[in-house]
PDB file of C-alpha atoms in Angstrom:
ATOM      1  CA  MET A 203      34.902 -47.485 -79.016  1.00  0.00           C
ATOM      2  CA  LYS A 204      38.762 -48.118 -77.224  1.00  0.00           C
ATOM      3  CA  PHE A 205      36.352 -50.317 -74.575  1.00  0.00           C
ATOM      4  CA  LEU A 206      35.322 -52.617 -77.140  1.00  0.00           C
ATOM      5  CA  ASP A 207      38.148 -52.876 -78.951  1.00  0.00           C
ATOM      6  CA  ASN A 208      40.037 -54.340 -75.766  1.00  0.00           C
ATOM      7  CA  LEU A 209      36.660 -57.073 -75.330  1.00  0.00           C
ATOM      8  CA  ARG A 210      37.295 -57.860 -79.005  1.00  0.00           C
ATOM      9  CA  SER A 211      41.318 -58.491 -78.588  1.00  0.00           C
ATOM     10  CA  PHE A 212      40.985 -60.301 -74.903  1.00  0.00           C
ATOM     11  CA  HIS A 213      37.782 -62.353 -76.261  1.00  0.00           C
ATOM     12  CA  ASP A 214      40.345 -63.763 -79.300  1.00  0.00           C
ATOM     13  CA  PHE A 215      43.220 -64.229 -76.587  1.00  0.00           C
ATOM     14  CA  PHE A 216      41.032 -66.450 -74.267  1.00  0.00           C
ATOM     15  CA  MET A 217      39.148 -68.409 -77.391  1.00  0.00           C
ATOM     16  CA  ASN A 218      43.094 -68.896 -78.631  1.00  0.00           C
ATOM     17  CA  LYS A 219      43.736 -70.560 -74.926  1.00  0.00           C
ATOM     18  CA  TRP A 220      40.634 -72.270 -74.730  1.00  0.00           C
ATOM     19  CA  GLN A 221      41.388 -74.011 -78.356  1.00  0.00           C
ATOM     20  CA  SER A 222      44.652 -74.656 -77.000  1.00  0.00           C
ATOM     21  CA  LYS A 223      43.796 -76.050 -73.798  1.00  0.00           C
ATOM     22  CA  GLY A 224      41.012 -78.067 -75.458  1.00  0.00           C
ATOM     23  CA  LEU A 225      43.244 -79.662 -77.665  1.00  0.00           C
ATOM     24  CA  GLU A 226      45.288 -80.490 -74.981  1.00  0.00           C
ATOM     25  CA  ILE A 227      42.401 -82.370 -73.044  1.00  0.00           C
ATOM     26  CA  LYS A 228      41.827 -84.682 -76.369  1.00  0.00           C
ATOM     27  CA  LYS A 229      45.481 -85.802 -76.559  1.00  0.00           C
ATOM     28  CA  SER A 230      45.753 -86.551 -72.669  1.00  0.00           C
ATOM     29  CA  THR A 231      42.462 -88.619 -73.035  1.00  0.00           C
ATOM     30  CA  GLN A 232      43.987 -90.637 -76.290  1.00  0.00           C
ATOM     31  CA  LYS A 233      47.124 -91.322 -74.261  1.00  0.00           C
ATOM     32  CA  GLU A 234      44.843 -92.607 -71.467  1.00  0.00           C
ATOM     33  CA  ASP A 235      42.467 -94.685 -73.525  1.00  0.00           C
ATOM     34  CA  HIS A 236      45.707 -96.382 -75.297  1.00  0.00           C
ATOM     35  CA  GLY A 237      48.283 -96.317 -72.124  1.00  0.00           C
ATOM     36  CA  TYR A 238      45.745 -97.086 -68.509  1.00  0.00           C
ATOM     37  CA  LEU A 239      42.663 -98.554 -69.801  1.00  0.00           C
TER      38      LEU A 239
END
């Protein structure tokens, strides 16, 4: 059971990092749309 708990917490951590990375990508693409193109 401890292994499953570790797996679940790692999954939550990974999803949080992935979501914040997705937001960063959205911000940078918006900057490119307005500034450089």
